[in-house]
């Protein structure tokens, strides 16, 4: 029988890759993560990708959220939260850990679970512990789902300032003087820990910076000018992380440089400079995100200095086995040497953040930056690599 005159089924258009943008989280950087997600959701090309926003509440529940970037902004100095964006106060999103099944399921108490479809790639815009530190990356590795950014090891190294500095030192990268106080040391011999800090201050002088060892966005950091403020500074850092790091003041200029993975390997952006902040003791959380202190892009450096900081930024990216993106932060000391302070494997990614600004000045727009990161993740193999 001829099939010439039978109705033909038109060929279905290929399915667009599905991107789950995961944001929020349990860390003290929850609100900034939501702001970042809003910027990514606004910029991602909807003609090219299907998008599924998934928020993680501060108590760890994975929630289905509205795809409404305008509600993910800082308003009247108040940060947004996943709890205010979640479509339900009880429903939860479940990601399968079976590599053969990338289906996402939404479940509410007393209701039949609802399939939300397969996810092709996750764009995790979580900052801090329980998201940027390798924990989420480990879950995604178990699930066999590609994701944007650094893998488990690089994420963990990039989150822990102690081990980050140890890795950099082992690769010959210059780091400043620092001291680590672990929680067991503080618990067992508090006075001995204070004496170690006193010895460090005697060797390197005041002021000192007391920081949570595994936090970001300048949260929990205190600049201490004498012993009088030390206990309060330690308590503030330990409020965010039981392990603290003490750093000596490096006098000089604050320089940042972005690294982005291209098809032929990582490349560095033009660098930026964070000028002295008049209303703040240093470039803290308020200066970064609330008062939006502007940086200088590109940084006013000589061609030789620009080339050197770009080289060091790429070396730091490689030393920590990073993937996708990194922001590397440096001090240009008074004697003209660059000292690396830290890297961020998921740097601030809001429109006012330095990482996208540096790449925009390097010829890569914000939407192109988002697209390049998603495409790199889709093309990367899962598992050991």
Coordinates of C-alpha atoms in Angstrom, one line a residue:
X1 CA 0.0 0.0 0.0
X2 CA 1.4 3.4 -1.0
X3 CA 2.0 5.9 1.8
X4 CA 2.3 8.9 -0.6
X5 CA -1.1 10.4 0.3
X6 CA -1.2 9.6 4.0
X7 CA -0.8 12.5 6.4
X8 CA 2.9 13.0 7.3
X9 CA 4.1 13.8 10.9
X10 CA 6.3 16.9 10.7
X11 CA 9.7 16.4 12.2
X12 CA 9.8 17.6 15.8
X13 CA 12.2 20.4 16.4
X14 CA 15.2 19.4 18.6
X15 CA 14.6 19.9 22.3
X16 CA 16.5 22.9 23.7
X17 CA 19.0 22.1 26.4
X18 CA 17.5 22.4 29.9
X19 CA 19.4 24.6 32.3
X20 CA 18.6 24.4 36.1
X21 CA 19.8 27.5 37.8
X22 CA 20.4 26.6 41.4
X23 CA 20.8 29.4 43.9
X24 CA 20.3 30.5 47.5
X25 CA 21.7 27.9 49.9
X26 CA 22.6 27.6 53.6
X27 CA 25.5 29.9 53.8
X28 CA 25.6 33.5 55.0
X29 CA 25.9 34.5 51.3
X30 CA 22.4 33.3 50.6
X31 CA 21.0 36.7 49.6
X32 CA 23.9 37.5 47.2
X33 CA 23.4 34.1 45.5
X34 CA 19.7 35.0 44.9
X35 CA 20.8 38.4 43.4
X36 CA 23.3 36.5 41.2
X37 CA 20.6 34.1 40.0
X38 CA 18.4 37.0 39.1
X39 CA 21.1 38.4 36.8
X40 CA 21.7 35.0 35.2
X41 CA 18.0 34.3 34.6
X42 CA 17.7 37.7 33.0
X43 CA 20.6 37.2 30.7
X44 CA 20.3 33.6 29.6
X45 CA 19.1 33.2 26.0
X46 CA 15.5 31.7 26.2
X47 CA 15.5 31.0 22.5
X48 CA 18.4 28.7 23.0
X49 CA 17.7 27.1 26.5
X50 CA 14.8 26.0 28.6
X51 CA 15.4 27.3 32.2
X52 CA 14.3 25.8 35.5
X53 CA 15.0 28.0 38.6
X54 CA 15.6 26.0 41.8
X55 CA 16.2 27.8 45.0
X56 CA 17.7 26.3 48.2
X57 CA 16.3 27.8 51.3
X58 CA 18.5 28.7 54.3
X59 CA 17.4 25.5 56.1
X60 CA 18.4 23.4 53.0
X61 CA 15.1 22.7 51.3
X62 CA 15.2 22.6 47.5
X63 CA 12.3 24.7 46.3
X64 CA 10.6 25.4 43.0
X65 CA 10.7 29.1 42.6
X66 CA 9.1 31.7 40.3
X67 CA 11.1 32.6 37.2
X68 CA 11.0 36.3 38.1
X69 CA 14.4 38.0 38.1
X70 CA 13.0 41.4 39.1
X71 CA 12.1 39.9 42.6
X72 CA 15.7 38.8 43.1
X73 CA 17.3 42.2 43.8
X74 CA 18.5 44.1 46.8
X75 CA 15.7 46.6 47.7
X76 CA 16.1 49.3 50.4
X77 CA 19.3 47.6 51.5
X78 CA 17.4 44.3 52.1
X79 CA 18.6 41.1 50.5
X80 CA 16.2 38.8 48.7
X81 CA 15.7 35.2 49.9
X82 CA 14.5 31.9 48.4
X83 CA 11.8 31.6 51.1
X84 CA 10.1 34.7 49.6
X85 CA 10.4 33.3 46.1
X86 CA 9.4 29.7 46.7
X87 CA 6.1 28.6 45.2
X88 CA 5.3 26.5 48.3
X89 CA 6.4 26.5 51.9
X90 CA 6.5 22.7 52.0
X91 CA 7.1 21.3 48.5
X92 CA 10.6 20.1 47.6
X93 CA 12.6 19.5 44.4
X94 CA 14.4 16.1 44.1
X95 CA 17.3 15.5 41.8
X96 CA 18.0 11.8 41.0
X97 CA 21.4 10.5 41.9
X98 CA 21.1 7.8 39.2
X99 CA 23.4 8.8 36.3
X100 CA 20.9 7.1 33.9
X101 CA 18.1 9.4 35.0
X102 CA 18.4 13.2 34.9
X103 CA 14.7 13.8 35.7
X104 CA 13.8 16.3 38.3
X105 CA 10.8 15.6 40.4
X106 CA 8.7 18.0 42.5
X107 CA 6.9 16.6 45.6
X108 CA 4.5 18.1 48.1
X109 CA 3.1 16.3 51.2
X110 CA -0.1 14.5 50.4
X111 CA 0.3 14.9 46.6
X112 CA 1.5 12.7 43.8
X113 CA 5.1 13.7 42.8
X114 CA 5.2 15.7 39.6
X115 CA 7.9 15.1 37.0
X116 CA 9.5 18.4 35.9
X117 CA 11.5 16.9 33.0
X118 CA 15.2 16.1 32.4
X119 CA 18.0 18.5 33.3
X120 CA 20.9 18.8 30.8
X121 CA 23.2 21.1 32.8
X122 CA 23.1 22.8 36.2
X123 CA 24.3 26.4 36.6
X124 CA 25.1 26.6 40.4
X125 CA 25.3 30.2 41.5
X126 CA 25.7 29.4 45.2
X127 CA 28.3 31.2 47.2
X128 CA 30.1 29.9 50.3
X129 CA 29.7 26.5 52.2
X130 CA 27.1 23.9 51.1
X131 CA 27.3 25.0 47.5
X132 CA 30.5 26.6 46.3
X133 CA 32.7 24.3 48.4
X134 CA 32.4 21.0 46.5
X135 CA 29.4 19.7 48.3
X136 CA 26.9 20.4 45.5
X137 CA 29.5 19.5 42.9
X138 CA 29.8 16.1 44.5
X139 CA 26.1 15.5 44.3
X140 CA 26.1 16.5 40.7
X141 CA 29.0 14.1 40.0
X142 CA 27.0 11.3 41.6
X143 CA 24.0 12.3 39.5
X144 CA 26.0 12.4 36.2
X145 CA 24.7 15.9 35.5
X146 CA 27.1 18.4 33.9
X147 CA 27.5 21.7 35.7
X148 CA 29.1 25.1 35.3
X149 CA 32.3 25.8 37.1
X150 CA 34.9 24.1 39.1
X151 CA 34.8 20.4 40.1
X152 CA 34.8 18.9 43.6
X153 CA 38.5 19.4 44.5
X154 CA 38.9 22.8 43.0
X155 CA 35.7 24.0 44.6
X156 CA 36.9 22.7 48.0
X157 CA 40.3 24.3 47.6
X158 CA 38.8 27.5 46.4
X159 CA 36.5 27.7 49.5
X160 CA 39.1 26.9 52.2
X161 CA 41.6 29.8 52.4
X162 CA 44.1 27.7 54.3
X163 CA 44.4 25.0 51.8
X164 CA 44.1 27.4 48.9
X165 CA 47.2 29.2 50.2
X166 CA 49.0 25.8 50.7
X167 CA 48.3 24.8 47.1
X168 CA 49.5 28.2 45.8
X169 CA 52.7 28.0 47.8
X170 CA 53.4 24.5 46.5
X171 CA 53.1 25.8 43.0
X172 CA 55.4 28.7 43.7
X173 CA 52.8 31.5 43.7
X174 CA 53.4 34.3 46.1
X175 CA 51.1 34.5 49.2
X176 CA 51.1 36.8 52.2
X177 CA 51.7 35.9 55.8
X178 CA 48.9 34.0 57.5
X179 CA 48.0 32.0 60.6
X180 CA 45.2 29.4 60.9
X181 CA 43.4 28.6 64.2
X182 CA 41.4 25.4 63.9
X183 CA 38.3 24.7 66.0
X184 CA 39.9 21.9 68.1
X185 CA 42.9 24.2 68.9
X186 CA 40.6 27.0 70.1
X187 CA 38.4 24.5 72.1
X188 CA 41.4 22.8 73.8
X189 CA 43.7 25.7 74.4
X190 CA 42.1 29.1 73.9
X191 CA 44.9 30.9 75.6
X192 CA 47.5 29.1 73.6
X193 CA 45.7 30.2 70.4
X194 CA 45.7 33.8 71.5
X195 CA 49.4 33.6 72.2
X196 CA 50.0 32.3 68.7
X197 CA 48.1 35.3 67.3
X198 CA 50.1 37.6 69.6
X199 CA 53.3 36.1 68.3
X200 CA 52.1 36.6 64.7
X201 CA 51.2 40.2 65.4
X202 CA 54.6 40.7 67.0
X203 CA 56.3 39.4 63.8
X204 CA 54.1 41.2 61.2
X205 CA 52.6 44.1 63.1
X206 CA 49.1 45.5 63.4
X207 CA 46.5 45.7 62.0
X208 CA 45.5 42.1 61.4
X209 CA 42.5 40.7 59.5
X210 CA 40.5 38.0 61.3
X211 CA 38.5 36.0 58.8
X212 CA 36.3 32.9 58.6
X213 CA 38.5 30.4 56.7
X214 CA 35.6 29.2 54.5
X215 CA 33.4 32.1 53.8
X216 CA 33.2 34.8 51.1
X217 CA 31.8 38.1 50.1
X218 CA 33.9 39.7 52.8
X219 CA 31.4 38.4 55.4
X220 CA 32.6 37.9 59.0
X221 CA 35.9 39.7 58.4
X222 CA 37.2 42.2 61.0
X223 CA 40.2 44.5 60.7
X224 CA 41.8 44.6 64.2
X225 CA 44.2 47.3 65.3
X226 CA 45.1 46.0 68.7
X227 CA 44.5 43.1 71.2
X228 CA 41.5 45.0 72.5
X229 CA 39.3 44.1 69.5
X230 CA 40.7 40.6 69.1
X231 CA 38.1 38.5 71.0
X232 CA 35.2 40.3 69.4
X233 CA 36.7 39.7 65.9
X234 CA 37.3 36.0 66.6
X235 CA 33.8 35.6 67.8
X236 CA 32.4 37.3 64.6
X237 CA 34.5 35.1 62.4
X238 CA 33.5 31.9 64.3
X239 CA 29.9 32.9 63.8
X240 CA 30.4 32.0 60.2
X241 CA 33.1 29.3 60.4
X242 CA 34.7 27.5 63.5
X243 CA 38.0 27.6 61.6
X244 CA 39.5 31.1 61.3
X245 CA 42.5 32.5 59.4
X246 CA 44.5 35.5 60.5
X247 CA 46.2 37.6 57.8
X248 CA 48.8 40.3 58.0
X249 CA 48.1 43.7 56.4
X250 CA 49.7 43.9 52.9
X251 CA 50.2 47.6 52.0
X252 CA 49.5 48.2 48.4
X253 CA 46.8 48.2 45.8
X254 CA 44.0 45.7 45.4
X255 CA 43.9 44.2 41.9
X256 CA 41.5 41.6 40.6
X257 CA 41.6 39.5 37.4
X258 CA 39.0 37.2 35.8
X259 CA 39.8 33.9 34.2
X260 CA 37.5 32.2 31.7
X261 CA 37.9 28.8 30.0
X262 CA 37.9 29.0 26.2
X263 CA 38.2 26.2 23.7
X264 CA 42.0 26.6 23.7
X265 CA 42.3 26.9 27.5
X266 CA 41.9 29.5 30.2
X267 CA 42.4 33.2 29.4
X268 CA 42.7 36.2 31.7
X269 CA 40.5 39.3 31.4
X270 CA 41.8 42.8 31.7
X271 CA 42.4 43.4 35.4
X272 CA 40.5 45.8 37.7
X273 CA 41.5 47.8 40.7
X274 CA 39.5 48.2 43.9
X275 CA 40.3 51.8 45.1
X276 CA 40.5 52.7 48.7
X277 CA 36.9 52.9 50.1
X278 CA 36.5 56.2 52.0
X279 CA 33.3 55.2 54.0
X280 CA 34.6 51.7 54.9
X281 CA 37.7 50.4 56.7
X282 CA 38.3 48.0 53.8
X283 CA 36.4 46.5 50.8
X284 CA 33.8 44.8 53.0
X285 CA 30.3 43.3 52.2
X286 CA 28.5 46.7 52.6
X287 CA 31.0 48.4 50.2
X288 CA 30.7 45.6 47.6
X289 CA 26.9 45.0 47.5
X290 CA 25.0 47.6 49.4
X291 CA 26.9 50.8 48.6
X292 CA 28.1 49.4 45.3
X293 CA 31.6 50.9 45.5
X294 CA 32.9 51.1 41.9
X295 CA 36.1 49.5 40.8
X296 CA 38.4 50.8 38.1
X297 CA 38.2 48.7 34.9
X298 CA 40.7 48.4 33.4
X299 CA 43.1 48.9 36.3
X300 CA 45.7 51.7 35.7
X301 CA 48.7 49.4 35.4
X302 CA 51.7 49.3 33.1
X303 CA 51.6 46.8 30.2
X304 CA 54.2 44.8 32.1
X305 CA 52.1 44.7 35.3
X306 CA 49.0 43.8 33.4
X307 CA 50.7 40.9 31.7
X308 CA 52.2 39.7 35.0
X309 CA 48.9 39.7 36.9
X310 CA 47.2 37.9 34.0
X311 CA 49.9 35.3 34.0
X312 CA 49.6 34.7 37.8
X313 CA 45.7 34.5 37.5
X314 CA 45.9 31.8 34.9
X315 CA 48.6 30.0 37.0
X316 CA 46.3 30.1 40.0
X317 CA 43.4 28.7 37.9
X318 CA 45.6 25.8 36.8
X319 CA 47.2 25.2 40.2
X320 CA 43.8 24.6 41.8
X321 CA 42.6 22.5 38.8
X322 CA 39.8 24.9 38.2
X323 CA 37.2 24.8 35.4
X324 CA 35.0 27.3 33.8
X325 CA 35.7 30.5 35.7
X326 CA 37.7 32.1 38.5
X327 CA 38.2 35.5 39.9
X328 CA 41.7 35.9 41.3
X329 CA 42.4 38.7 43.9
X330 CA 45.9 40.2 44.4
X331 CA 47.7 42.8 46.2
X332 CA 50.2 44.9 44.3
X333 CA 52.6 45.7 47.1
X334 CA 54.6 48.9 47.6
X335 CA 57.7 47.2 46.3
X336 CA 55.9 46.4 43.0
X337 CA 55.3 42.7 43.6
X338 CA 52.0 40.9 43.1
X339 CA 50.8 38.7 46.0
X340 CA 47.8 36.5 45.5
X341 CA 45.2 36.8 48.2
X342 CA 42.5 34.3 47.1
X343 CA 40.5 32.9 44.2
X344 CA 36.7 32.6 43.9
X345 CA 35.5 29.6 41.9
X346 CA 32.0 31.1 41.7
X347 CA 32.7 34.8 42.0
X348 CA 30.1 37.5 42.5
X349 CA 28.1 37.4 39.2
X350 CA 25.7 40.3 39.6
X351 CA 25.7 43.1 36.9
X352 CA 27.7 45.3 39.3
X353 CA 30.2 42.5 40.2
X354 CA 33.8 42.9 39.1
X355 CA 34.0 39.5 37.3
X356 CA 31.5 40.3 34.6
X357 CA 32.7 43.9 34.4
X358 CA 36.2 42.8 33.7
X359 CA 35.0 40.5 30.9
X360 CA 32.8 43.1 29.5
X361 CA 35.9 45.4 29.2
X362 CA 37.6 42.4 27.6
X363 CA 35.0 42.1 24.9
X364 CA 32.7 39.5 26.4
X365 CA 29.2 40.7 27.3
X366 CA 27.3 39.4 30.2
X367 CA 24.8 37.3 28.1
X368 CA 27.8 35.9 26.1
X369 CA 29.6 35.1 29.3
X370 CA 26.6 33.1 30.6
X371 CA 26.2 31.3 27.3
X372 CA 29.9 30.5 27.1
X373 CA 29.9 29.0 30.6
X374 CA 26.8 26.9 29.8
X375 CA 28.3 25.6 26.5
X376 CA 31.6 24.7 28.2
X377 CA 29.7 22.7 30.8
X378 CA 27.6 20.9 28.2
X379 CA 30.7 20.0 26.3
X380 CA 32.6 18.7 29.3
X381 CA 32.6 15.0 30.2
X382 CA 31.2 13.9 33.5
X383 CA 33.1 11.7 35.9
X384 CA 36.9 11.7 36.3
X385 CA 38.6 14.0 33.8

